[in-house]
Short mmCIF file of C-alpha atoms in Angstrom, two decimals:
data_model
loop_
_atom_site.label_atom_id
_atom_site.label_comp_id
_atom_site.label_asym_id
_atom_site.label_seq_id
_atom_site.Cartn_x
_atom_site.Cartn_y
_atom_site.Cartn_z
CA MET T 1 -3.96 -14.10 4.46
CA LYS T 2 -0.39 -14.50 3.57
CA HIS T 3 2.23 -11.74 3.92
CA TYR T 4 5.80 -11.57 2.64
CA TYR T 5 7.76 -8.91 4.46
CA LEU T 6 10.64 -6.51 3.37
CA ILE T 7 13.70 -5.93 5.30
CA PRO T 8 15.28 -2.62 3.84
CA GLY T 9 18.89 -3.49 4.70
CA LEU T 10 18.61 -7.01 3.54
CA THR T 11 17.06 -6.00 0.18
CA ALA T 12 20.21 -4.17 -1.10
CA LEU T 13 22.36 -7.25 -0.35
CA LEU T 14 20.05 -9.79 -1.99
CA LEU T 15 19.52 -7.73 -5.15
CA LEU T 16 23.18 -8.54 -6.00
CA THR T 17 22.49 -12.26 -6.09
CA GLN T 18 19.16 -12.63 -7.73
CA THR T 19 18.23 -12.85 -11.44
CA PRO T 20 17.47 -9.44 -12.75
CA VAL T 21 13.85 -8.61 -13.58
CA GLN T 22 12.24 -5.64 -15.36
CA ALA T 23 13.01 -2.35 -13.67
CA ILE T 24 9.99 -0.58 -12.15
CA THR T 25 8.64 2.38 -14.03
CA ILE T 26 5.66 4.44 -12.61
CA ASP T 27 3.17 4.05 -15.55
CA GLY T 28 0.34 1.95 -14.16
CA ASP T 29 1.47 -1.13 -15.94
CA LEU T 30 1.68 -4.19 -13.71
CA ASN T 31 4.28 -5.94 -15.82
CA ASP T 32 6.82 -4.57 -13.35
CA TRP T 33 5.14 -6.36 -10.46
CA ILE T 34 3.38 -9.65 -11.61
CA ALA T 35 3.40 -12.19 -14.50
CA THR T 36 0.95 -12.11 -17.29
CA PRO T 37 -2.57 -12.41 -15.81
CA GLN T 38 -4.37 -15.70 -16.54
CA GLY T 39 -7.66 -15.28 -14.57
CA GLU T 40 -6.35 -17.26 -11.63
CA ALA T 41 -5.80 -16.57 -8.01
CA SER T 42 -2.03 -16.99 -8.63
CA ASP T 43 -2.04 -13.93 -10.92
CA TRP T 44 -1.40 -11.70 -7.80
CA GLN T 45 1.97 -13.23 -6.83
CA PRO T 46 4.82 -10.87 -7.32
CA LEU T 47 7.77 -11.33 -9.83
CA ARG T 48 10.45 -10.52 -7.25
CA ASN T 49 11.16 -12.49 -4.13
CA THR T 50 12.20 -9.32 -2.49
CA THR T 51 8.80 -7.75 -2.85
CA SER T 52 6.68 -7.30 0.28
CA TYR T 53 3.06 -7.72 -0.51
CA THR T 54 -0.53 -8.32 0.64
CA ILE T 55 -3.31 -9.92 -1.32
CA GLU T 56 -6.98 -9.12 -0.37
CA ASP T 57 -8.92 -9.82 -3.50
CA GLN T 58 -12.54 -10.72 -2.87
CA ASN T 59 -15.95 -10.57 -4.46
CA THR T 60 -18.43 -10.09 -1.59
CA SER T 61 -20.44 -7.01 -0.74
CA TYR T 62 -18.96 -6.78 2.81
CA LEU T 63 -15.27 -5.86 2.65
CA ASN T 64 -14.36 -5.33 6.30
CA PRO T 65 -14.92 -2.89 7.92
CA GLY T 66 -17.53 -1.58 5.46
CA TYR T 67 -19.42 -2.53 2.24
CA GLY T 68 -19.45 -1.78 -1.45
CA GLY T 69 -18.11 -4.92 -3.25
CA GLN T 70 -15.67 -4.63 -6.20
CA ASN T 71 -16.01 -0.90 -6.60
CA TYR T 72 -14.39 -0.37 -3.13
CA ASP T 73 -12.17 -3.46 -2.99
CA ALA T 74 -8.54 -2.81 -1.89
CA GLU T 75 -7.19 -5.86 -3.78
CA ALA T 76 -3.35 -5.90 -3.48
CA ILE T 77 -0.43 -3.83 -2.31
CA TYR T 78 3.15 -4.32 -3.39
CA VAL T 79 6.23 -2.62 -1.93
CA GLU T 80 9.83 -2.87 -3.23
CA ILE T 81 13.01 -1.02 -2.21
CA ASP T 82 15.59 -0.51 -4.99
CA GLY T 83 18.56 1.59 -4.08
CA GLY T 84 17.38 4.78 -2.49
CA THR T 85 13.71 4.38 -3.84
CA LEU T 86 10.69 2.95 -2.28
CA TYR T 87 8.32 1.68 -4.90
CA ILE T 88 4.61 1.16 -4.06
CA ALA T 89 1.82 -0.38 -6.27
CA ILE T 90 -1.81 -0.68 -5.11
CA VAL T 91 -4.39 -2.49 -7.04
CA THR T 92 -8.07 -1.62 -6.31
CA GLY T 93 -11.59 -1.71 -7.81
CA LEU T 94 -11.90 1.97 -7.04
CA SER T 95 -11.92 4.23 -9.98
CA PRO T 96 -9.98 7.49 -9.89
CA ASN T 97 -13.20 9.12 -11.23
CA SER T 98 -15.31 7.96 -8.30
CA SER T 99 -17.64 10.84 -7.28
CA ALA T 100 -18.95 9.26 -3.99
CA TRP T 101 -15.96 8.25 -1.90
CA PRO T 102 -12.68 8.76 -3.73
CA ALA T 103 -9.25 7.28 -3.03
CA GLY T 104 -7.50 8.08 0.17
CA ASP T 105 -3.71 8.78 0.48
CA ILE T 106 -0.98 6.32 1.11
CA ALA T 107 0.04 6.30 4.85
CA ILE T 108 3.43 5.18 6.15
CA ASP T 109 3.84 4.40 9.78
CA PHE T 110 7.28 3.99 11.38
CA GLY T 111 7.54 2.12 14.65
CA ASP T 112 4.32 0.13 14.37
CA ASP T 113 2.47 2.47 16.67
CA ASP T 114 -0.24 3.79 14.24
CA SER T 115 1.20 7.28 14.23
CA PHE T 116 1.53 7.40 10.41
CA GLU T 117 4.10 9.88 10.20
CA TYR T 118 4.07 10.42 6.46
CA GLY T 119 1.44 10.58 3.75
CA ILE T 120 1.70 10.56 -0.08
CA VAL T 121 -1.18 12.31 -1.72
CA VAL T 122 -3.06 10.22 -4.26
CA LEU T 123 -5.61 12.63 -5.60
CA GLY T 124 -5.17 16.01 -3.84
CA ASP T 125 -7.62 18.64 -2.71
CA THR T 126 -8.95 19.68 -6.10
CA SER T 127 -9.91 16.13 -6.97
CA ASN T 128 -11.09 14.95 -3.55
CA PRO T 129 -14.37 16.36 -2.28
CA ARG T 130 -14.03 14.48 0.94
CA GLY T 131 -11.08 16.38 2.35
CA GLY T 132 -7.57 15.87 1.43
CA LEU T 133 -4.53 18.25 1.10
CA GLY T 134 -2.15 19.28 -1.61
CA SER T 135 -1.54 17.68 -5.14
CA ALA T 136 -1.15 14.19 -6.27
CA GLY T 137 2.39 12.84 -5.49
CA GLU T 138 3.14 15.39 -2.71
CA ILE T 139 4.76 13.87 0.37
CA TYR T 140 3.70 15.28 3.78
CA GLN T 141 5.04 14.77 7.30
CA VAL T 142 1.68 14.64 8.72
CA THR T 143 0.38 16.47 11.79
CA GLU T 144 -3.37 15.45 11.41
CA TRP T 145 -5.19 12.76 9.41
CA ASN T 146 -8.77 12.51 8.21
CA TYR T 147 -10.65 9.29 9.04
CA GLY T 148 -13.47 7.14 7.65
CA LEU T 149 -16.87 5.94 8.61
CA TRP T 150 -16.11 2.95 10.80
CA THR T 151 -15.09 2.64 14.37
CA ALA T 152 -14.94 -1.09 14.25
CA PRO T 153 -15.79 -3.75 11.52
CA ALA T 154 -19.42 -3.10 10.41
CA ASN T 155 -19.93 -0.45 13.10
CA TYR T 156 -20.87 2.66 11.12
CA ASP T 157 -20.08 5.88 13.14
CA PRO T 158 -18.76 8.70 11.12
CA SER T 159 -18.27 10.99 14.08
CA GLY T 160 -17.01 8.49 16.45
CA SER T 161 -13.43 7.63 17.40
CA SER T 162 -11.62 4.41 18.26
CA LEU T 163 -8.27 2.78 18.13
CA TYR T 164 -9.57 0.81 15.10
CA LYS T 165 -10.45 4.10 13.30
CA SER T 166 -7.14 5.77 14.04
CA ALA T 167 -5.35 2.67 12.73
CA HIS T 168 -6.84 3.49 9.21
CA PRO T 169 -6.25 6.98 8.17
CA THR T 170 -7.80 8.19 4.97
CA THR T 171 -6.46 11.44 3.67
CA VAL T 172 -3.76 13.98 4.93
CA LYS T 173 -5.55 16.80 6.72
CA SER T 174 -2.44 18.82 7.64
CA GLY T 175 1.30 18.53 7.60
CA GLU T 176 4.59 19.78 6.31
CA HIS T 177 5.35 19.28 2.56
CA GLU T 178 8.62 17.39 2.23
CA GLY T 179 8.81 16.63 -1.34
CA THR T 180 6.98 15.15 -4.39
CA ALA T 181 6.94 11.58 -5.67
CA ARG T 182 6.10 10.26 -9.11
CA MET T 183 2.47 9.08 -8.95
CA VAL T 184 -0.08 7.52 -11.35
CA TYR T 185 -3.62 6.48 -10.72
CA GLN T 186 -5.32 4.78 -13.68
CA LYS T 187 -6.85 1.70 -15.27
CA ALA T 188 -4.58 -1.22 -14.70
CA LEU T 189 -2.37 -2.19 -17.66
CA TYR T 190 -0.34 -5.09 -18.60
CA ASN T 191 2.23 -4.60 -21.51
CA ASP T 192 0.37 -1.37 -22.36
CA ASN T 193 -3.04 -3.11 -22.75
CA GLU T 194 -5.94 -2.77 -20.34
CA ILE T 195 -6.34 -5.88 -18.07
CA THR T 196 -9.60 -7.67 -18.71
CA GLN T 197 -9.10 -10.45 -16.08
CA LEU T 198 -6.97 -10.23 -13.07
CA GLY T 199 -7.29 -12.99 -10.45
CA LYS T 200 -10.31 -15.39 -10.26
CA PHE T 201 -12.91 -12.64 -9.79
CA ALA T 202 -14.34 -10.35 -12.52
CA GLY T 203 -14.30 -6.56 -12.36
CA ASP T 204 -12.39 -3.46 -13.28
CA HIS T 205 -9.06 -2.92 -11.80
CA TYR T 206 -7.12 0.32 -11.13
CA VAL T 207 -3.45 0.88 -10.11
CA ILE T 208 -1.98 3.43 -7.81
CA GLU T 209 1.78 3.48 -8.27
CA THR T 210 4.48 5.69 -6.94
CA ALA T 211 8.26 5.92 -6.33
CA ILE T 212 9.50 7.75 -3.28
CA ASP T 213 13.04 8.92 -2.66
CA VAL T 214 13.79 7.58 0.80
CA SER T 215 15.85 10.69 1.73
CA VAL T 216 12.56 12.53 2.33
CA PHE T 217 12.11 10.37 5.49
CA ASP T 218 13.46 11.45 8.81
CA PRO T 219 16.81 9.54 9.09
CA SER T 220 15.96 8.48 12.69
CA LEU T 221 12.88 6.70 11.41
CA TRP T 222 14.13 5.02 8.25
CA GLY T 223 15.40 1.57 9.28
CA GLN T 224 12.70 1.13 11.95
CA LYS T 225 9.81 -1.27 11.50
CA PHE T 226 7.26 0.37 9.13
CA ASN T 227 4.07 -0.41 7.21
CA VAL T 228 2.45 1.07 4.16
CA HIS T 229 -1.26 1.48 4.39
CA TRP T 230 -4.05 2.52 1.86
CA THR T 231 -7.79 2.92 2.03
CA MET T 232 -10.43 5.22 0.46
CA ALA T 233 -12.10 8.22 2.00
CA CYS T 234 -14.84 6.17 3.50
CA ALA T 235 -12.50 3.44 4.77
CA ASN T 236 -14.82 0.72 3.57
CA ASP T 237 -11.83 -1.52 2.90
CA TRP T 238 -8.16 -1.20 3.69
CA ILE T 239 -4.86 -2.89 2.82
CA GLU T 240 -1.32 -2.67 4.28
CA VAL T 241 1.99 -4.28 4.29
CA ASP T 242 3.12 -4.94 7.82
CA PRO T 243 6.42 -3.85 9.25
CA VAL T 244 9.58 -5.82 9.93
CA PRO T 245 12.60 -4.54 11.93
CA GLU T 246 15.98 -3.68 10.26
CA PRO T 247 18.30 -6.42 11.24
CA PRO T 248 21.88 -5.78 12.40
CA VAL T 249 24.55 -5.99 9.60
CA ALA T 250 26.12 -9.09 11.11
CA LEU T 251 22.84 -10.88 10.95
CA LEU T 252 22.64 -10.23 7.25
CA PHE T 253 25.77 -12.20 6.59
CA GLY T 254 25.10 -14.84 9.13
CA ALA T 255 21.60 -15.64 7.98
CA GLY T 256 22.45 -15.22 4.35
CA LEU T 257 19.86 -16.16 1.69
CA GLY T 258 17.97 -18.19 4.20
CA LEU T 259 16.09 -15.08 5.19
CA LEU T 260 14.95 -14.39 1.67
CA GLY T 261 11.78 -16.64 1.86
CA TRP T 262 10.91 -15.94 5.43
CA SER T 263 7.26 -15.37 5.94
CA ARG T 264 4.54 -15.55 8.52
CA TYR T 265 0.81 -15.42 8.74
CA GLN T 266 -1.15 -12.76 10.54
CA SER T 267 -4.85 -11.95 10.79
CA LYS T 268 -6.08 -8.77 9.31
CA ARG T 269 -7.86 -8.21 12.66
CA ARG T 270 -4.74 -7.34 14.72
CA ALA T 271 -5.52 -7.00 18.46
CA HIS T 272 -5.02 -3.13 18.53
CA ARG T 273 -6.92 -2.63 15.30
CA SER T 274 -10.10 -4.53 15.81
#
């Protein structure tokens, strides 16, 4: 799978040089993130070349690590920094009205060590029968996470523990409330109309979209490598945008726009997470 990565300090510099696109609003409408869907695999490509993203759209019963097909598919995640705001959009086949295993929270890990210092609540305790804390949009500095059903791909062990399981937290169990973000979780729209076809596979699509003021993060952490991770309460499927270190200021000017298209390939089964 192909990843494009986001360098926070570089983003602000490059935004001054690129052609403006539509501002991001938190409304569940993907016209901020992608071009008009045509029912092709290319539908998932982001509008901005500063957007960090991962695409995982699939149509099989097995999702890795668990099962469930389209209803539990974590299809795509997009991350953009604009000024002092961190924007996140997640596309999934999981309905916000799921009564079995509902959506988990967005987890943010600084330092690439699976510590997941921050969580953004997606549903909250009143909407999430599988645990969870707080209300939708609340941001927590996390002291303890809940976890899913899998200790390794296809290894069902709800009570077990493993490095793999700890790399895929589901909902915030406890922590300190740091603020509240704008948050929506709804049927995916494009130009205010429900999307009927997105990508090459059929199925319903839902959007989790939020905007976070980066001042809520510990200043000693912001600027480190980070990733943004999401899964559902069972952790049948998961998706993340991988971290990139903040470059020194001198490197920004020395490298210039050549860094804009930098990318790499990396397997979803990272060594410490498999």
